Structure formats: structure tokens, C-alpha cells
PDB file of C-alpha atoms in Angstrom:
ATOM      1  CA  THR A   1       0.000   0.000   0.000  1.00 55.00           C
ATOM      2  CA  GLN A   2       1.373   3.376  -0.989  1.00 61.00           C
ATOM      3  CA  LEU A   3       0.974   6.054   1.635  1.00 83.00           C
ATOM      4  CA  LEU A   4       2.057   9.648   1.770  1.00 91.00           C
ATOM      5  CA  GLU A   5       2.470  11.035   5.266  1.00 93.00           C
ATOM      6  CA  GLN A   6       2.514  14.772   5.756  1.00 95.00           C
ATOM      7  CA  SER A   7       3.735  16.677   8.766  1.00 95.00           C
ATOM      8  CA  PRO A   8       2.808  18.690  10.597  1.00 96.00           C
ATOM      9  CA  GLN A   9      -0.929  18.237  10.237  1.00 94.00           C
ATOM     10  CA  PHE A  10      -1.620  21.758  11.427  1.00 96.00           C
ATOM     11  CA  LEU A  11       0.550  24.861  11.669  1.00 97.00           C
ATOM     12  CA  SER A  12      -0.344  28.301  12.990  1.00 97.00           C
ATOM     13  CA  ILE A  13       2.339  30.983  12.643  1.00 96.00           C
ATOM     14  CA  GLN A  14       2.779  34.733  12.623  1.00 97.00           C
ATOM     15  CA  GLU A  15       3.209  36.713   9.438  1.00 97.00           C
ATOM     16  CA  GLY A  16       6.891  36.917   8.489  1.00 97.00           C
ATOM     17  CA  GLU A  17       7.918  33.575   9.945  1.00 97.00           C
ATOM     18  CA  ASN A  18       9.463  30.759   7.933  1.00 97.00           C
ATOM     19  CA  LEU A  19       8.086  27.233   7.852  1.00 97.00           C
ATOM     20  CA  THR A  20       8.722  23.822   6.359  1.00 97.00           C
ATOM     21  CA  VAL A  21       6.227  21.032   5.745  1.00 97.00           C
ATOM     22  CA  TYR A  22       7.192  17.498   4.914  1.00 97.00           C
ATOM     23  CA  CYS A  23       5.851  14.676   2.794  1.00 96.00           C
ATOM     24  CA  ASN A  24       7.237  11.192   3.310  1.00 94.00           C
ATOM     25  CA  SER A  25       6.623   7.741   1.895  1.00 92.00           C
ATOM     26  CA  SER A  26       8.194   4.315   1.779  1.00 89.00           C
ATOM     27  CA  SER A  27       7.315   4.145  -1.917  1.00 88.00           C
ATOM     28  CA  VAL A  28       9.166   5.573  -4.888  1.00 88.00           C
ATOM     29  CA  PHE A  29       7.198   7.943  -7.088  1.00 86.00           C
ATOM     30  CA  SER A  30       7.790   8.893 -10.700  1.00 83.00           C
ATOM     31  CA  SER A  31       6.809  12.441  -9.807  1.00 85.00           C
ATOM     32  CA  LEU A  32       5.579  14.329  -6.806  1.00 90.00           C
ATOM     33  CA  GLN A  33       3.357  17.360  -6.715  1.00 92.00           C
ATOM     34  CA  TRP A  34       2.290  19.988  -4.237  1.00 95.00           C
ATOM     35  CA  TYR A  35      -1.207  21.424  -4.317  1.00 96.00           C
ATOM     36  CA  ARG A  36      -2.843  24.200  -2.351  1.00 96.00           C
ATOM     37  CA  GLN A  37      -6.525  24.132  -1.488  1.00 95.00           C
ATOM     38  CA  GLU A  38      -8.616  27.015  -0.215  1.00 92.00           C
ATOM     39  CA  PRO A  39     -11.996  26.587   1.483  1.00 87.00           C
ATOM     40  CA  GLY A  40     -14.800  25.764  -0.923  1.00 87.00           C
ATOM     41  CA  GLU A  41     -12.493  25.052  -3.822  1.00 91.00           C
ATOM     42  CA  GLY A  42     -10.624  22.159  -5.348  1.00 92.00           C
ATOM     43  CA  PRO A  43      -6.858  21.722  -4.980  1.00 94.00           C
ATOM     44  CA  VAL A  44      -4.711  23.755  -7.352  1.00 93.00           C
ATOM     45  CA  LEU A  45      -1.291  22.622  -8.503  1.00 92.00           C
ATOM     46  CA  LEU A  46       1.713  24.588  -7.218  1.00 95.00           C
ATOM     47  CA  VAL A  47       4.608  22.549  -8.575  1.00 93.00           C
ATOM     48  CA  THR A  48       5.675  19.173  -9.948  1.00 90.00           C
ATOM     49  CA  VAL A  49       9.069  17.648  -9.176  1.00 90.00           C
ATOM     50  CA  VAL A  50      10.330  14.742 -11.214  1.00 87.00           C
ATOM     51  CA  THR A  51      14.070  14.252 -10.678  1.00 88.00           C
ATOM     52  CA  GLY A  52      15.561  12.990  -7.410  1.00 91.00           C
ATOM     53  CA  GLY A  53      17.251  15.886  -5.605  1.00 92.00           C
ATOM     54  CA  GLU A  54      15.403  18.465  -7.675  1.00 93.00           C
ATOM     55  CA  VAL A  55      14.777  21.882  -6.141  1.00 96.00           C
ATOM     56  CA  LYS A  56      12.194  24.283  -7.509  1.00 95.00           C
ATOM     57  CA  LYS A  57      11.405  27.806  -6.392  1.00 96.00           C
ATOM     58  CA  LEU A  58       8.125  29.627  -6.778  1.00 93.00           C
ATOM     59  CA  LYS A  59       8.545  33.122  -5.333  1.00 94.00           C
ATOM     60  CA  ARG A  60       8.758  32.573  -1.570  1.00 97.00           C
ATOM     61  CA  LEU A  61       8.111  28.816  -1.855  1.00 96.00           C
ATOM     62  CA  THR A  62      10.934  26.296  -2.244  1.00 97.00           C
ATOM     63  CA  PHE A  63      10.178  22.682  -3.093  1.00 96.00           C
ATOM     64  CA  GLN A  64      12.627  19.808  -2.849  1.00 95.00           C
ATOM     65  CA  PHE A  65      12.338  16.213  -4.025  1.00 93.00           C
ATOM     66  CA  GLY A  66      14.355  13.658  -2.094  1.00 93.00           C
ATOM     67  CA  ASP A  67      17.253  11.913  -3.803  1.00 92.00           C
ATOM     68  CA  ALA A  68      15.448   8.582  -3.616  1.00 91.00           C
ATOM     69  CA  ARG A  69      12.170  10.122  -4.841  1.00 89.00           C
ATOM     70  CA  LYS A  70      10.343   8.999  -1.714  1.00 91.00           C
ATOM     71  CA  ASP A  71       9.965  12.305   0.083  1.00 92.00           C
ATOM     72  CA  SER A  72       9.608  16.011  -0.453  1.00 95.00           C
ATOM     73  CA  SER A  73       9.553  19.256   1.464  1.00 96.00           C
ATOM     74  CA  LEU A  74       7.953  22.647   1.007  1.00 97.00           C
ATOM     75  CA  HIS A  75       9.601  25.665   2.605  1.00 97.00           C
ATOM     76  CA  ILE A  76       7.866  29.028   2.801  1.00 97.00           C
ATOM     77  CA  THR A  77       9.927  32.112   3.549  1.00 97.00           C
ATOM     78  CA  ALA A  78       8.356  35.125   5.260  1.00 97.00           C
ATOM     79  CA  ALA A  79       4.852  33.670   5.321  1.00 97.00           C
ATOM     80  CA  GLN A  80       1.933  35.980   4.580  1.00 97.00           C
ATOM     81  CA  PRO A  81      -1.760  35.672   5.474  1.00 96.00           C
ATOM     82  CA  GLY A  82      -2.453  34.902   1.818  1.00 94.00           C
ATOM     83  CA  ASP A  83      -0.473  31.670   2.232  1.00 96.00           C
ATOM     84  CA  THR A  84      -3.187  30.324   4.515  1.00 96.00           C
ATOM     85  CA  GLY A  85      -4.664  27.107   3.180  1.00 96.00           C
ATOM     86  CA  LEU A  86      -4.382  23.332   2.991  1.00 96.00           C
ATOM     87  CA  TYR A  87      -1.165  22.102   1.398  1.00 97.00           C
ATOM     88  CA  LEU A  88      -1.349  18.654  -0.144  1.00 96.00           C
ATOM     89  CA  CYS A  89       1.416  16.527  -1.554  1.00 95.00           C
ATOM     90  CA  ALA A  90       0.563  13.975  -4.209  1.00 92.00           C
ATOM     91  CA  GLY A  91       2.586  11.128  -5.646  1.00 88.00           C
ATOM     92  CA  ALA A  92       2.226   9.616  -9.076  1.00 80.00           C
ATOM     93  CA  THR A  93       3.189   6.051  -9.847  1.00 71.00           C
ATOM     94  CA  GLY A  94       4.420   5.002 -13.256  1.00 64.00           C
ATOM     95  CA  GLY A  95       0.818   4.410 -14.231  1.00 65.00           C
ATOM     96  CA  PHE A  96      -2.151   6.714 -14.030  1.00 69.00           C
ATOM     97  CA  LYS A  97      -2.713   6.657 -10.304  1.00 76.00           C
ATOM     98  CA  THR A  98      -2.063   9.722  -8.122  1.00 83.00           C
ATOM     99  CA  ILE A  99      -2.512   9.504  -4.363  1.00 86.00           C
ATOM    100  CA  PHE A 100      -2.637  12.375  -1.886  1.00 90.00           C
ATOM    101  CA  GLY A 101      -1.353  12.919   1.599  1.00 92.00           C
ATOM    102  CA  ALA A 102      -3.727  14.072   4.337  1.00 91.00           C
ATOM    103  CA  GLY A 103      -2.455  17.619   4.049  1.00 94.00           C
ATOM    104  CA  THR A 104      -0.955  20.328   6.221  1.00 96.00           C
ATOM    105  CA  ARG A 105      -3.383  23.015   7.270  1.00 96.00           C
ATOM    106  CA  LEU A 106      -1.510  26.327   7.493  1.00 97.00           C
ATOM    107  CA  PHE A 107      -2.826  29.449   9.165  1.00 97.00           C
ATOM    108  CA  VAL A 108      -0.791  32.632   8.957  1.00 97.00           C
ATOM    109  CA  LYS A 109      -1.813  35.353  11.379  1.00 96.00           C
ATOM    110  CA  ALA A 110      -1.398  39.001  10.472  1.00 94.00           C
TER     111      ALA A 110
ATOM    112  CA  ASP B   1     -10.676  27.547 -21.351  1.00 62.00           C
ATOM    113  CA  ALA B   2     -13.270  25.843 -19.189  1.00 80.00           C
ATOM    114  CA  GLY B   3     -11.978  23.782 -16.318  1.00 93.00           C
ATOM    115  CA  VAL B   4     -13.463  20.601 -14.924  1.00 96.00           C
ATOM    116  CA  ILE B   5     -17.173  21.167 -14.453  1.00 97.00           C
ATOM    117  CA  GLN B   6     -19.104  19.379 -11.733  1.00 97.00           C
ATOM    118  CA  SER B   7     -22.754  19.328 -10.831  1.00 97.00           C
ATOM    119  CA  PRO B   8     -24.504  19.742  -8.545  1.00 97.00           C
ATOM    120  CA  ARG B   9     -22.325  22.004  -6.376  1.00 96.00           C
ATOM    121  CA  HIS B  10     -24.403  21.218  -3.320  1.00 97.00           C
ATOM    122  CA  GLU B  11     -26.876  18.459  -2.584  1.00 97.00           C
ATOM    123  CA  VAL B  12     -28.783  17.548   0.537  1.00 97.00           C
ATOM    124  CA  THR B  13     -30.659  14.284   0.408  1.00 97.00           C
ATOM    125  CA  GLU B  14     -32.321  11.845   2.722  1.00 97.00           C
ATOM    126  CA  MET B  15     -30.804   8.525   3.660  1.00 97.00           C
ATOM    127  CA  GLY B  16     -31.795   5.831   1.190  1.00 97.00           C
ATOM    128  CA  GLN B  17     -32.145   8.140  -1.783  1.00 97.00           C
ATOM    129  CA  GLU B  18     -30.105   7.798  -4.955  1.00 97.00           C
ATOM    130  CA  VAL B  19     -27.469  10.450  -5.597  1.00 98.00           C
ATOM    131  CA  THR B  20     -25.910  11.115  -8.993  1.00 98.00           C
ATOM    132  CA  LEU B  21     -22.910  13.406  -9.349  1.00 98.00           C
ATOM    133  CA  ARG B  22     -21.840  14.588 -12.779  1.00 98.00           C
ATOM    134  CA  CYS B  23     -18.555  15.656 -14.287  1.00 98.00           C
ATOM    135  CA  LYS B  24     -17.327  17.140 -17.529  1.00 98.00           C
ATOM    136  CA  PRO B  25     -13.528  16.867 -17.802  1.00 97.00           C
ATOM    137  CA  ILE B  26     -11.284  19.327 -19.587  1.00 95.00           C
ATOM    138  CA  SER B  27     -11.449  18.834 -23.325  1.00 95.00           C
ATOM    139  CA  GLY B  28      -8.506  16.769 -24.581  1.00 92.00           C
ATOM    140  CA  HIS B  29      -7.806  15.148 -21.239  1.00 92.00           C
ATOM    141  CA  ASN B  30      -7.839  11.358 -21.371  1.00 91.00           C
ATOM    142  CA  SER B  31      -7.774  10.501 -17.655  1.00 91.00           C
ATOM    143  CA  LEU B  32     -10.578  11.180 -15.205  1.00 94.00           C
ATOM    144  CA  PHE B  33     -10.527  10.748 -11.453  1.00 94.00           C
ATOM    145  CA  TRP B  34     -13.173  10.746  -8.737  1.00 96.00           C
ATOM    146  CA  TYR B  35     -11.946  11.700  -5.266  1.00 95.00           C
ATOM    147  CA  ARG B  36     -13.781  12.034  -1.955  1.00 96.00           C
ATOM    148  CA  GLN B  37     -12.619  14.460   0.740  1.00 95.00           C
ATOM    149  CA  THR B  38     -13.524  14.441   4.419  1.00 92.00           C
ATOM    150  CA  MET B  39     -11.860  15.956   7.446  1.00 87.00           C
ATOM    151  CA  MET B  40     -11.227  12.522   8.906  1.00 86.00           C
ATOM    152  CA  ARG B  41      -9.868  10.717   5.855  1.00 86.00           C
ATOM    153  CA  GLY B  42      -8.521  13.495   3.660  1.00 88.00           C
ATOM    154  CA  LEU B  43      -8.582  13.155  -0.114  1.00 91.00           C
ATOM    155  CA  GLU B  44      -9.277   9.578  -1.171  1.00 91.00           C
ATOM    156  CA  LEU B  45      -9.098   8.269  -4.723  1.00 91.00           C
ATOM    157  CA  LEU B  46     -12.299   6.368  -5.487  1.00 94.00           C
ATOM    158  CA  ILE B  47     -11.834   5.417  -9.136  1.00 94.00           C
ATOM    159  CA  TYR B  48     -10.028   6.567 -12.217  1.00 90.00           C
ATOM    160  CA  PHE B  49     -10.587   6.120 -15.930  1.00 93.00           C
ATOM    161  CA  ASN B  50      -8.186   6.251 -18.827  1.00 91.00           C
ATOM    162  CA  ASN B  51      -9.625   6.685 -22.306  1.00 93.00           C
ATOM    163  CA  ASN B  52     -13.103   6.096 -20.809  1.00 94.00           C
ATOM    164  CA  VAL B  53     -12.105   2.712 -19.369  1.00 93.00           C
ATOM    165  CA  PRO B  54     -12.103   2.164 -15.589  1.00 93.00           C
ATOM    166  CA  ILE B  55      -8.531   1.324 -14.616  1.00 89.00           C
ATOM    167  CA  ASP B  56      -8.691   1.033 -10.843  1.00 88.00           C
ATOM    168  CA  ASP B  57     -11.839   1.087  -8.726  1.00 91.00           C
ATOM    169  CA  SER B  58     -10.235  -0.318  -5.596  1.00 89.00           C
ATOM    170  CA  GLY B  59     -11.027   2.883  -3.732  1.00 90.00           C
ATOM    171  CA  MET B  60     -14.768   2.595  -4.220  1.00 93.00           C
ATOM    172  CA  PRO B  61     -16.135   2.058  -0.700  1.00 87.00           C
ATOM    173  CA  GLU B  62     -18.723  -0.599  -1.450  1.00 84.00           C
ATOM    174  CA  ASP B  63     -21.287  -1.782  -3.940  1.00 91.00           C
ATOM    175  CA  ARG B  64     -23.494   1.190  -3.259  1.00 95.00           C
ATOM    176  CA  PHE B  65     -21.041   3.269  -5.280  1.00 97.00           C
ATOM    177  CA  SER B  66     -20.751   3.045  -9.049  1.00 97.00           C
ATOM    178  CA  ALA B  67     -19.106   5.202 -11.699  1.00 97.00           C
ATOM    179  CA  LYS B  68     -19.449   5.372 -15.443  1.00 97.00           C
ATOM    180  CA  MET B  69     -17.777   7.219 -18.268  1.00 97.00           C
ATOM    181  CA  PRO B  70     -19.868   6.712 -21.411  1.00 97.00           C
ATOM    182  CA  ASN B  71     -17.759   9.105 -23.474  1.00 95.00           C
ATOM    183  CA  ALA B  72     -14.708  11.331 -23.238  1.00 95.00           C
ATOM    184  CA  SER B  73     -16.666  14.356 -22.063  1.00 96.00           C
ATOM    185  CA  PHE B  74     -18.907  12.968 -19.341  1.00 97.00           C
ATOM    186  CA  SER B  75     -18.756  10.858 -16.209  1.00 98.00           C
ATOM    187  CA  THR B  76     -21.118  10.077 -13.356  1.00 98.00           C
ATOM    188  CA  LEU B  77     -20.664   8.851  -9.804  1.00 98.00           C
ATOM    189  CA  LYS B  78     -23.765   7.265  -8.349  1.00 98.00           C
ATOM    190  CA  ILE B  79     -24.548   6.326  -4.764  1.00 97.00           C
ATOM    191  CA  GLN B  80     -27.553   4.074  -4.231  1.00 97.00           C
ATOM    192  CA  PRO B  81     -28.786   3.929  -1.537  1.00 96.00           C
ATOM    193  CA  SER B  82     -27.078   6.855   0.150  1.00 97.00           C
ATOM    194  CA  GLU B  83     -26.145   6.829   3.840  1.00 96.00           C
ATOM    195  CA  PRO B  84     -25.181   9.644   6.259  1.00 97.00           C
ATOM    196  CA  ARG B  85     -21.551   8.444   6.273  1.00 95.00           C
ATOM    197  CA  ASP B  86     -21.375   9.253   2.558  1.00 96.00           C
ATOM    198  CA  SER B  87     -21.520  12.956   3.404  1.00 97.00           C
ATOM    199  CA  ALA B  88     -18.372  14.508   1.950  1.00 97.00           C
ATOM    200  CA  VAL B  89     -17.055  16.669  -0.847  1.00 97.00           C
ATOM    201  CA  TYR B  90     -16.703  14.691  -4.051  1.00 98.00           C
ATOM    202  CA  PHE B  91     -14.151  15.988  -6.527  1.00 97.00           C
ATOM    203  CA  CYS B  92     -13.831  15.105 -10.152  1.00 97.00           C
ATOM    204  CA  ALA B  93     -10.448  15.738 -11.768  1.00 94.00           C
ATOM    205  CA  SER B  94      -8.869  15.190 -15.142  1.00 93.00           C
ATOM    206  CA  SER B  95      -5.414  15.041 -16.640  1.00 90.00           C
ATOM    207  CA  ARG B  96      -3.694  14.473 -19.920  1.00 86.00           C
ATOM    208  CA  GLN B  97      -1.473  11.442 -19.811  1.00 74.00           C
ATOM    209  CA  GLY B  98       1.857  12.244 -21.344  1.00 59.00           C
ATOM    210  CA  GLY B  99       1.649  15.753 -19.979  1.00 53.00           C
ATOM    211  CA  PRO B 100       4.198  17.052 -17.462  1.00 51.00           C
ATOM    212  CA  GLY B 101       4.197  15.078 -14.227  1.00 59.00           C
ATOM    213  CA  ASN B 102       0.576  13.914 -14.406  1.00 69.00           C
ATOM    214  CA  THR B 103      -0.799  17.333 -13.508  1.00 80.00           C
ATOM    215  CA  ILE B 104      -4.352  16.870 -12.248  1.00 87.00           C
ATOM    216  CA  TYR B 105      -6.945  19.589 -12.604  1.00 91.00           C
ATOM    217  CA  PHE B 106      -9.781  19.545 -10.102  1.00 94.00           C
ATOM    218  CA  GLY B 107     -13.341  20.719 -10.335  1.00 95.00           C
ATOM    219  CA  GLU B 108     -14.860  22.801  -7.569  1.00 94.00           C
ATOM    220  CA  GLY B 109     -16.424  19.750  -5.950  1.00 96.00           C
ATOM    221  CA  SER B 110     -19.903  18.501  -5.155  1.00 97.00           C
ATOM    222  CA  TRP B 111     -20.803  18.984  -1.505  1.00 97.00           C
ATOM    223  CA  LEU B 112     -23.032  16.099  -0.455  1.00 98.00           C
ATOM    224  CA  THR B 113     -24.968  15.940   2.790  1.00 97.00           C
ATOM    225  CA  VAL B 114     -27.025  12.847   3.554  1.00 97.00           C
ATOM    226  CA  VAL B 115     -29.422  13.271   6.451  1.00 97.00           C
TER     227      VAL B 115
END
């Protein structure tokens, strides 16, 4: 059974702080994605990482794929209230199946 | 371009009634997914289709759930009979296999409440 475990489950921080959320699995994935979901909406893709060790930056967000392609991290620098939301990691197998972690619920206080 | 379109957005029904959720994937996408999201269990994959063919339905909770994809532009998820524990947000999503990293595009969800 492929599982993606995310930590922490919930994070409440002050505006301007830095944070890192983690996504771990015992399975190897052909690609790993991070999505962000706001209340009342579906998840929206932030980034896809494909190569082991890959690092991608999206403004204040930095995403890293583990060398073994089993884990990933998302680091946010100087968090803002607009970053508030549910962050989901998702892993794709070599086939069509994509599974999601339970998510990290982030709340950034002004 | 239109995204994934789901209907209804909200439904409240009584236990025992049949519920049908509908989805129109993004044009040109050849994979379609049905997910269910609850606070307790997160986002669960129920079933996915590739080129209108069901590939993996191992996530379908039980026989009360069924899904069809009669053509490339339409899919349904049916629950019969519905139970209160089926209350959740049901997302339909689509992707284009061969695209970068299996990017999945989600609809806005169908919020189901069974009383």
C-alpha cells in the first residue's frame, strides 16, 4: 500500500515567519506534486518535481524532491496571510494513479 | 478555457435516496478521477478512468457506489442507496497522460450531505 504522510498536520504561525512542511513515503514515485486548497475550492497545482534531488522555487516557496524520490519538502519564507490554506502533496506512480497525503493546514496570522 | 465542471455544487438528500454526481472533464484530457474528501480521511481516490475505461476502482467504498464514463466528455458517480456516512465533498479531476508530471486539474467539488 502506498501512503504519503505529511507533517505537521496543522501549523499556525505569525506573518513573516518561515516554515517547512514534509511529505514522506516508503514508496518511490515517478513524480511528486504539491497542491494548495482554499476553502470551498478544489486543490490547485503549485509545482511538480520529477528528478531525485530536484529543487524548484516559486517566489517565496521552495520545493525539494528527495534523492530517492520517496519524500519532499515545502519551505515558505516570510509567510503571509495569503499563504493560509491546505497544502497537499501527491505522488504519481508510473501508471495513471495519483494519491494524496492528508495535508498540512496552514494558518498565517497578520 | 473551461476547467473541470461538476454538478450539482451542493446536494442535501435523505438517507436511502439515490445520488448522482456529474462531471465534464477538460477537453482533450484522457484521464478522469473521482476523489472524496472528508476531514477525517482526507482526499481519497475512489476510481479513475483512462480513455473512458475504468482502470482502478479499488477505492470505491462498497457496492453502493458506481461510476461510469460513457464518453470522453462525461462521467457520473452514483450512490444508491445513500447513507449519512457518505456525506463529503466529491471531486472530479482530469489530466492528460503524457503531460508534465501527471498534472491533475480539479473541479470545484460537489458537496453532499445525507441526512
